[in-house]
Tab-separated table of C-alpha atoms in Angstrom:
chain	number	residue	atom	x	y	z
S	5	UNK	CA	117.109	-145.639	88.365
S	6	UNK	CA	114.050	-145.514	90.945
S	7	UNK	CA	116.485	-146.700	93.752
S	8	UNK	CA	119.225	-143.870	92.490
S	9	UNK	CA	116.662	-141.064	93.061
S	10	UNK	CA	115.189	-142.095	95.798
S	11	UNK	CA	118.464	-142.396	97.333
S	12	UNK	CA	119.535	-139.024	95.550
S	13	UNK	CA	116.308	-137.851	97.189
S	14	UNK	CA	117.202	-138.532	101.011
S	15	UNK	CA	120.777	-137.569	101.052
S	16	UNK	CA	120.891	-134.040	98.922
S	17	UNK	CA	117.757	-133.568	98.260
S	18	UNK	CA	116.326	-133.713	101.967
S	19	UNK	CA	119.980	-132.388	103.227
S	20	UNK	CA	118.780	-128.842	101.229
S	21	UNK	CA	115.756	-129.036	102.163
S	22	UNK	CA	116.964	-129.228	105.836
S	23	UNK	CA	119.359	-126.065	104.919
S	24	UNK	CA	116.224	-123.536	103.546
S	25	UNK	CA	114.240	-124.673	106.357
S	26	UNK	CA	116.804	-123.624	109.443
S	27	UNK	CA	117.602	-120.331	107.121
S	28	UNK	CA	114.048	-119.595	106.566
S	29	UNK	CA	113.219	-119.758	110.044
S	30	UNK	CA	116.470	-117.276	111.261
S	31	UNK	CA	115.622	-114.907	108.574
S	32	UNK	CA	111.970	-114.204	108.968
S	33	UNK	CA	112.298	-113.941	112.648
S	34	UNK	CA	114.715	-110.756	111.590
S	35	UNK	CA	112.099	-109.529	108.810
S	36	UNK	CA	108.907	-110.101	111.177
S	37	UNK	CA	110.871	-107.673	113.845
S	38	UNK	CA	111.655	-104.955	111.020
S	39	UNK	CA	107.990	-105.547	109.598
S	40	UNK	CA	106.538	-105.172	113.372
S	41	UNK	CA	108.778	-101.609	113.449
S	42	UNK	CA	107.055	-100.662	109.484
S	43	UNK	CA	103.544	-101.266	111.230
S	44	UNK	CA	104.226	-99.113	114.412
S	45	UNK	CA	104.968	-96.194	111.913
S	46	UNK	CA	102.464	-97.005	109.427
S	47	UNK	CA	99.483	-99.125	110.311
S	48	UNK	CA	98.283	-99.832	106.736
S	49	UNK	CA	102.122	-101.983	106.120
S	50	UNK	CA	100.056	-104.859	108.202
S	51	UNK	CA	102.861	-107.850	108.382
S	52	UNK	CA	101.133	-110.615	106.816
S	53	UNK	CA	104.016	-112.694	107.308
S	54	UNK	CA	102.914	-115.534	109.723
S	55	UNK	CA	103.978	-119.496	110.035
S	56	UNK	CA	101.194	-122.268	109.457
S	57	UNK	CA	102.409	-125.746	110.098
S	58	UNK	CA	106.069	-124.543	109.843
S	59	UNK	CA	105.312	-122.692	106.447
S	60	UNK	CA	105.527	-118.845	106.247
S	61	UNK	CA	102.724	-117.486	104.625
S	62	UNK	CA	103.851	-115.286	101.438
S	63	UNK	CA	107.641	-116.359	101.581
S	64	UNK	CA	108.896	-117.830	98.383
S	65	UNK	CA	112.739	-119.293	97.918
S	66	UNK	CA	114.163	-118.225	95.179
S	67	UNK	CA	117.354	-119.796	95.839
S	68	UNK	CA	118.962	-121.262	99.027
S	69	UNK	CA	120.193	-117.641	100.070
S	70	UNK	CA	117.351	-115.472	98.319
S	71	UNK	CA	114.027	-115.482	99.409
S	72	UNK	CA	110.949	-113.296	98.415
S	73	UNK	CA	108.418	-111.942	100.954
S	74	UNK	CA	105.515	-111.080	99.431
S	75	UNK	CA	103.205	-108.415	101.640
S	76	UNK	CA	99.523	-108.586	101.333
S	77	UNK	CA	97.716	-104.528	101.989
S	78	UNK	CA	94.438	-104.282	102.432
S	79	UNK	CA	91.324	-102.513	100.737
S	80	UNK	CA	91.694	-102.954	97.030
S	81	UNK	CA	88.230	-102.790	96.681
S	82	UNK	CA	87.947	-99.625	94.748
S	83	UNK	CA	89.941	-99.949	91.621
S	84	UNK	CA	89.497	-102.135	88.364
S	85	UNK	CA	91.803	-104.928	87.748
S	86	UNK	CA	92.974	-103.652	83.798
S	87	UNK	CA	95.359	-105.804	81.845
S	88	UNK	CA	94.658	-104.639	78.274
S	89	UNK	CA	97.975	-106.484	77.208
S	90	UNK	CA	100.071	-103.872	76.570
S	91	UNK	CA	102.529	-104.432	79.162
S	92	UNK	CA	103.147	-108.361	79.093
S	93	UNK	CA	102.844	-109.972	82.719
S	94	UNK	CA	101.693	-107.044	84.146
S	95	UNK	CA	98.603	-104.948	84.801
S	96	UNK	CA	97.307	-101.588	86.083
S	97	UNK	CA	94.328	-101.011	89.118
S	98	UNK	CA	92.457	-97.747	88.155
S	99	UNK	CA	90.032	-95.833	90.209
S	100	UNK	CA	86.625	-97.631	89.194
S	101	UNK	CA	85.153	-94.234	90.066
S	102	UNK	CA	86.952	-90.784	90.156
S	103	UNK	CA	84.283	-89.662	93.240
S	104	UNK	CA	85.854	-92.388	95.502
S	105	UNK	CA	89.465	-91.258	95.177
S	106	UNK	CA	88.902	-90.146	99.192
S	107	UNK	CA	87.100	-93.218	99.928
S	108	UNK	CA	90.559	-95.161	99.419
S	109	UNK	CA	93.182	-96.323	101.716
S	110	UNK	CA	95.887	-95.516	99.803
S	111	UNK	CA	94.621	-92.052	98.709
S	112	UNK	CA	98.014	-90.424	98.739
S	113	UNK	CA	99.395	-92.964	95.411
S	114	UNK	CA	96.506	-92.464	93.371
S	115	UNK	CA	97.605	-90.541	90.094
S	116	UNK	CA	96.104	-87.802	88.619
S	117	UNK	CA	94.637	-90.059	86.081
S	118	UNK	CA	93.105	-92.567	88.499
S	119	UNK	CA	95.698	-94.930	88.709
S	120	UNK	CA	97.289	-96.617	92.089
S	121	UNK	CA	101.071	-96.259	91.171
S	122	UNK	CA	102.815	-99.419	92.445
S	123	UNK	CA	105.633	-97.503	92.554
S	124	UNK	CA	104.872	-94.736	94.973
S	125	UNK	CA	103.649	-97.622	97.683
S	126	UNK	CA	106.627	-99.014	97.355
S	127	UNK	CA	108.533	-96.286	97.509
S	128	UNK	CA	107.069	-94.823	100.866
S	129	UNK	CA	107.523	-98.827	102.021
S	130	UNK	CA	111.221	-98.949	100.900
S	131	UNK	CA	111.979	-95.661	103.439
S	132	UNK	CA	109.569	-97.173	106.132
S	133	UNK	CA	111.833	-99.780	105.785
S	134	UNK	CA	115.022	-98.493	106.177
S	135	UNK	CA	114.213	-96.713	109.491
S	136	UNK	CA	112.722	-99.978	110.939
S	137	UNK	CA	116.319	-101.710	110.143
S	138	UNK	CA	117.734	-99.026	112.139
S	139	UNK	CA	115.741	-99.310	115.273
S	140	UNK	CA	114.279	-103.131	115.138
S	141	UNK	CA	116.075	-105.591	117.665
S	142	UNK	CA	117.923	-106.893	114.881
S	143	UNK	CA	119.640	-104.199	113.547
S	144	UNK	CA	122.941	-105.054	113.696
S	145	UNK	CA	122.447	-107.611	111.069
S	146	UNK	CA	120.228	-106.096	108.934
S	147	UNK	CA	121.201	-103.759	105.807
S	148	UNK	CA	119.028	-102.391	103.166
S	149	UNK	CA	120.418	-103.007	99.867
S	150	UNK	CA	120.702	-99.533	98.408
S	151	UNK	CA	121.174	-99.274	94.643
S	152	UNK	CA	117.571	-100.459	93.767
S	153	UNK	CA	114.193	-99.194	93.775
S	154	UNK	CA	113.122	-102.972	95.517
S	155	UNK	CA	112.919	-103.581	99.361
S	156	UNK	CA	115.450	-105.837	99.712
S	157	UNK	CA	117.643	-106.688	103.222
S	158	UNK	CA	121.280	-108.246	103.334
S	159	UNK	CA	120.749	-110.759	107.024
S	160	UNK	CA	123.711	-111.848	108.672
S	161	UNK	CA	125.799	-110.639	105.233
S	162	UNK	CA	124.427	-114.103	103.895
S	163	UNK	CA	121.108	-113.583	103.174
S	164	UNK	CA	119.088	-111.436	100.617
S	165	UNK	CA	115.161	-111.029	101.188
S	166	UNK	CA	112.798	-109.102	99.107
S	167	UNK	CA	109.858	-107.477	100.581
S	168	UNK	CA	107.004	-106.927	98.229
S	169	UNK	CA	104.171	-104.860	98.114
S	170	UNK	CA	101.394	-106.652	96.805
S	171	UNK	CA	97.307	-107.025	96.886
S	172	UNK	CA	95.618	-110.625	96.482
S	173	UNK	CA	93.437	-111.319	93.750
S	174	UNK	CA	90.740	-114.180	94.371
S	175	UNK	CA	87.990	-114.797	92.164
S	176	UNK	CA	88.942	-113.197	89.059
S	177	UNK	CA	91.069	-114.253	86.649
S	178	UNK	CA	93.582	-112.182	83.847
S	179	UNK	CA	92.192	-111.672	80.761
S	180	UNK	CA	96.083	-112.646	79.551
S	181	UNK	CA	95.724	-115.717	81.070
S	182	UNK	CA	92.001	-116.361	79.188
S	183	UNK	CA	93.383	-119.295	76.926
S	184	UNK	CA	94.241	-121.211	80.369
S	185	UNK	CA	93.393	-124.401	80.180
S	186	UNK	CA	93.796	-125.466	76.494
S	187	UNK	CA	91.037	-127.017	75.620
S	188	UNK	CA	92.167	-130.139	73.773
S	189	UNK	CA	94.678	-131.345	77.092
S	190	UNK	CA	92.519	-133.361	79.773
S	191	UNK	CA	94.832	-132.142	82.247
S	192	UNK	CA	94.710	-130.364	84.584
S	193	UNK	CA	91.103	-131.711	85.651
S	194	UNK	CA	87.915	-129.423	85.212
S	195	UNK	CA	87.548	-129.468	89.533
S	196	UNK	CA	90.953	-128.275	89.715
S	197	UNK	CA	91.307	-125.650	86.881
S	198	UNK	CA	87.917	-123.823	88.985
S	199	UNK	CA	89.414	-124.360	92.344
S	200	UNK	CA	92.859	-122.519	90.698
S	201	UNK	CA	90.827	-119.503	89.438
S	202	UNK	CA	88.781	-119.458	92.336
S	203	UNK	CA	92.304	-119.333	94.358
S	204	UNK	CA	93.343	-116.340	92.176
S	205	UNK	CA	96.781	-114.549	91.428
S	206	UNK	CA	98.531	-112.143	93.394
S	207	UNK	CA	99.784	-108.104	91.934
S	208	UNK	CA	102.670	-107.479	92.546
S	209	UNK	CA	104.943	-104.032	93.075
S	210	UNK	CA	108.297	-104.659	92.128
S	211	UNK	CA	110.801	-104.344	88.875
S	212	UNK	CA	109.817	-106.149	85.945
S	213	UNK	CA	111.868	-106.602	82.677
S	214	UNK	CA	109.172	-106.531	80.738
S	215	UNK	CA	108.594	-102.842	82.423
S	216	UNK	CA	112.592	-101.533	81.704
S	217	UNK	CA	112.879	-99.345	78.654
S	218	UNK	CA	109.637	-98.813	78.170
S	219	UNK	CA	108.792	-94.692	78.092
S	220	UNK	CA	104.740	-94.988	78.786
S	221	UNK	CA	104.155	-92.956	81.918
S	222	UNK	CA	102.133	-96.337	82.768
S	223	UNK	CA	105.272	-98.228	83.661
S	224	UNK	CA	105.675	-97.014	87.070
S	225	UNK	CA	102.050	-97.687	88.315
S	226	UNK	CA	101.862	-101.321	86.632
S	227	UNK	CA	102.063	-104.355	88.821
S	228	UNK	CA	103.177	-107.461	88.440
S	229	UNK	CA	101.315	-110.072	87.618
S	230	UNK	CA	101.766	-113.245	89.899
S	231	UNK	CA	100.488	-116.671	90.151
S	232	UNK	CA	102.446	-118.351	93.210
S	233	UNK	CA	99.653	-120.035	94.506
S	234	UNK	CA	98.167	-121.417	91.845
S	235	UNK	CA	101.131	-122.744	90.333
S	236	UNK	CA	101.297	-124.442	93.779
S	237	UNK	CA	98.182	-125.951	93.724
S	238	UNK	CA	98.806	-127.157	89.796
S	239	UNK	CA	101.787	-129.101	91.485
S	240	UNK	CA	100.057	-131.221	94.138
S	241	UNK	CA	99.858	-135.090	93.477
S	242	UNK	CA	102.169	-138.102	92.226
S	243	UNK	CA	105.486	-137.480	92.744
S	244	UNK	CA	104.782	-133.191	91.078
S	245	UNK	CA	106.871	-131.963	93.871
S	246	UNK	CA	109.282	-134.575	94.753
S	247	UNK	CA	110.445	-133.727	90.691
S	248	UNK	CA	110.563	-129.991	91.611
S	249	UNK	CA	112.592	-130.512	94.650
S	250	UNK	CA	114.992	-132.953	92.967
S	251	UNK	CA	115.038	-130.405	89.776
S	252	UNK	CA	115.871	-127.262	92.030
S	253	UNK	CA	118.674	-129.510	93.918
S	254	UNK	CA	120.276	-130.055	90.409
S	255	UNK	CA	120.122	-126.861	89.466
S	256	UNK	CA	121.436	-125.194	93.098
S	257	UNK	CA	124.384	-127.551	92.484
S	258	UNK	CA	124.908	-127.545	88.836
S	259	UNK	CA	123.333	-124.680	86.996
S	260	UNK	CA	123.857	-121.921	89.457
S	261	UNK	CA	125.727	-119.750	86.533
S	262	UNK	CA	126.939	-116.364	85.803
S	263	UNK	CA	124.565	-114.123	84.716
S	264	UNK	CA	121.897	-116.882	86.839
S	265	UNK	CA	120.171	-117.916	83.089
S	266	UNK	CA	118.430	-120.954	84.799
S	267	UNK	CA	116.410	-120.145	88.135
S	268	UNK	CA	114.214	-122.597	90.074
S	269	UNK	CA	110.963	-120.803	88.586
S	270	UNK	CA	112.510	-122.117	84.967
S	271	UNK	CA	112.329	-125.611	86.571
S	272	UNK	CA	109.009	-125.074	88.040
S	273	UNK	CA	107.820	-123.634	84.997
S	274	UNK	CA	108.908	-126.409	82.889
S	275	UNK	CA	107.360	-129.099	84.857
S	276	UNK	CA	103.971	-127.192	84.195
S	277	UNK	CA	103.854	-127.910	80.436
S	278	UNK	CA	105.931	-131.312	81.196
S	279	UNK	CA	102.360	-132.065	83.037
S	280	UNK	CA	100.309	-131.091	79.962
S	281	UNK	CA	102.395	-133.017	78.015
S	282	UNK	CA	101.676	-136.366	80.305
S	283	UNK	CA	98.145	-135.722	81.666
S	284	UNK	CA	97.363	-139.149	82.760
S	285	UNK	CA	97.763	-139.444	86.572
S	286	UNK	CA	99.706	-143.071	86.463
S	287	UNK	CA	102.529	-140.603	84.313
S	288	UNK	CA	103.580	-138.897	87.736
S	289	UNK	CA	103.715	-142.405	89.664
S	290	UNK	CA	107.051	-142.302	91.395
S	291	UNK	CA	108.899	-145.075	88.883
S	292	UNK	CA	108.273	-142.810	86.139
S	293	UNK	CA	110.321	-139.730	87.953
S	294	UNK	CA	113.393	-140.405	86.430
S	295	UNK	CA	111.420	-140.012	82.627
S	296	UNK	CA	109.748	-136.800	83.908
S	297	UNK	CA	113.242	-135.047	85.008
S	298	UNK	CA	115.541	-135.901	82.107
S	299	UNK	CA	111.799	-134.879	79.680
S	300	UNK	CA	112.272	-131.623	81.799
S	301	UNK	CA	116.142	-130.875	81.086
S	302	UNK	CA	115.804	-131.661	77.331
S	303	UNK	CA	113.066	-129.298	77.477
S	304	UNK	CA	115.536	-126.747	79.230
S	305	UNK	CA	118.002	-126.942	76.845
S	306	UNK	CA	115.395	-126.557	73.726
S	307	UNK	CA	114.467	-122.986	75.556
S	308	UNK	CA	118.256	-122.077	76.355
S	309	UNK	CA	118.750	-122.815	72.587
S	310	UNK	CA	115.677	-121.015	71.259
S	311	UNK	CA	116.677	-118.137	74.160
S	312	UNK	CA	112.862	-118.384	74.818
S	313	UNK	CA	110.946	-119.708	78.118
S	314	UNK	CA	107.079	-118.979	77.483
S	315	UNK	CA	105.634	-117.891	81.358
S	316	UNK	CA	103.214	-120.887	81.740
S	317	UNK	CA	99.970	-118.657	82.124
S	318	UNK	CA	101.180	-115.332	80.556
S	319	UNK	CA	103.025	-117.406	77.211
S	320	UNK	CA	103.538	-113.586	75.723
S	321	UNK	CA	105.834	-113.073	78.811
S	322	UNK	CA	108.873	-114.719	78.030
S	323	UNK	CA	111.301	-115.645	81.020
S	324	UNK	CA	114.470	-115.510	79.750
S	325	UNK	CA	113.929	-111.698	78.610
S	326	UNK	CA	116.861	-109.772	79.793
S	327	UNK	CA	119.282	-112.753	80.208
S	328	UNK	CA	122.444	-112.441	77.871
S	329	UNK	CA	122.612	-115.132	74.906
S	330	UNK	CA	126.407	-115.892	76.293
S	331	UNK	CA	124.753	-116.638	79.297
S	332	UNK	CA	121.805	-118.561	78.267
S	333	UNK	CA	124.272	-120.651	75.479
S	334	UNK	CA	126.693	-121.581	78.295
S	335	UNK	CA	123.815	-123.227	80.246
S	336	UNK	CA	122.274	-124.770	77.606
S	337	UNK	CA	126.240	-126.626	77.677
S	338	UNK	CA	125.775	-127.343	81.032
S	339	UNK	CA	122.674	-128.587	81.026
S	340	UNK	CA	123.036	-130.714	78.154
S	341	UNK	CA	126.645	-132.547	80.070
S	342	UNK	CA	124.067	-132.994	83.115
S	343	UNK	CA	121.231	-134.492	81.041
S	344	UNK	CA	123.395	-136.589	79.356
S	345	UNK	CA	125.571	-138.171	81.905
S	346	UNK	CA	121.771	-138.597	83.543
S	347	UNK	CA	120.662	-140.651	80.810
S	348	UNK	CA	124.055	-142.543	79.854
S	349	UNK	CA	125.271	-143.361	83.484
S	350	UNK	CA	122.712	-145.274	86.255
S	351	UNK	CA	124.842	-144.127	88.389
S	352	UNK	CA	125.050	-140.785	87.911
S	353	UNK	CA	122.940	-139.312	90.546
S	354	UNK	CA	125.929	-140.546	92.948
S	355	UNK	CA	128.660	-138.043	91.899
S	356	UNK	CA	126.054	-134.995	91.208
């Protein structure tokens, strides 16, 4: 089995791998140049969108041809983190003193009621935006896509990247996420769990799920509640991210399915509380991979049949909320012909 992933590993594993690389690097070259354009017009859009060691700070990959840019302003300082629970995954930054309303940066999306509206930034962002597509050096390849309230570019006709508005968090923590780490697991490790909430979570201003239907005048100045890095950090050690990347090549060329019910951030999600469930470091040595990814898909297919994917730090935010149950039945199917030609063939991992 350990010589089937490993070989798994270097041919389509490290062949998509190669593939999001050389497409990460041609499409933020095109979103640094609109982003450079944004910041002439408006110097508080600064492009925080720069490479360290061949990684782009902020850019996530949500699938081989979707990305997320996440855009860090400045000058939070005078607002209140408030998550009171009322909107699951998300939370509200209120004026922490009605005097210093001028005092702010972003003055002009303040509410009435002391509120910084994530949806007015991102609504002057979105039209910044769309002027810098028309006059970067890229423009020719470079659409906005129109009938949403995101930022979000069509590259080459190939490519769709989100740009989103966001403000880091370090040193507090969401009163949601309180219960993190349960106290009778002995992982992750006391060191780590304070260097994570030292680390932080990121707010977010884009469309949430959780925000759709919902009538409270609130919904359009919530943001959404992120935790990127952390997650990230949760994943170093043993082979943690060799599983993800193996996971997320399974799923790119298996369980990419109408209505998209399984996304990598299931996967990654799942191999959170498939670490909780096998604290003990010598459980992520690399000969046990092959138990840790077929623990992971039975897991999967549990959720797809319960229609229910707790978030792993928010677990009142569940991630399969919107999906339709034809969709999410169908992939528990799929799943379960993957998982068990996985665990009834050795040599599976040659034809998937």
């Amino acid at each position: 089995m350990l010589y089937q992933i490993n070989k798994y590993y270097g041919e389509r594993v490290q062949t998509r791998k190669g593939h999001v690389a050389k497409t990460i690097r041609e499409v933020c070259k095109v979103v640094q140049d609109v982003l450079k354009e944004v910041e002439v017009q408006e110097p508080r859009f600064i492009s925080s969108l720069t490479e360290c060691n061949g990684r782009y700070e902020g850019l996530d990959v949500v699938s081989p041809g979707e990305f997320e840019v996440v855009l860090y302003l400045n000058q939070m300082g005078v607002f209140n983190f408030v998550d009171d629970g009322s909107l699951p995954g998300c939370a509200v930054l209120k004026l922490s003193d009605g005097r210093k309303r001028s005092m702010s940066l972003w003055v002009e999306f303040i509410t009435a009621s002391g509120y910084l509206s994530a949806r007015k930034i991102r609504s002057r962002f979105q039209t910044l935006v769309a002027q810098a597509c028309d006059k970067c050096a890229y423009r020719d390849s470079v659409k906005m896509i129109a009938d949403t309230t995101e930022v979000k570019l069509r590259i080459r006709e190939r490519y769709v990247v989100q740009i989103t508005p966001a403000f880091k968090c370090s040193g507090v923590w969401p009163r949601s996420a309180a219960h993190w780490p349960l106290p009778h697991i002995p992982w992750p490790h006391p060191n780590l769990v304070a260097e994570v909430k030292t680390e932080g979570f990121d707010l977010l201003s884009k469309e949430s799920v959780t925000l759709q239907g919902k009538q409270s005048a609130m919904e359009g100045d919530a943001w959404v509640l992120s935790f990127t890095e952390a997650e990230n950090r949760l994943l170093l050690g043993g082979c943690r991210r060799r599983c993800l990347s193996i996971l997320k090549t399974l799923r790119d060329r298996h369980l990419d399915l109408p209505g998209n019910p399984v996304t990598s951030y299931h996967m990654k999600t799942l191999l959170l509380f498939e670490c909780e469930k096998h604290p003990r470091e010598m459980e992520w040595d690399e000969a046990c991979l092959g138990d840790r990814i077929n623990g992971i898909l039975l897991q999967l297919i549990s959720c797809l049949q319960c229609r229910r994917c707790p978030h792993y730090f928010l677990p009142n935010l569940d991630l399969f909320k919107g999906k339709s149950p034809s969709a999410l039945e169908n992939a528990a199917k799929q799943v379960w012909r993957l998982t068990r030609e996985l665990l009834t063939n050795t040599r599976s991992l040659e034809k998937l």
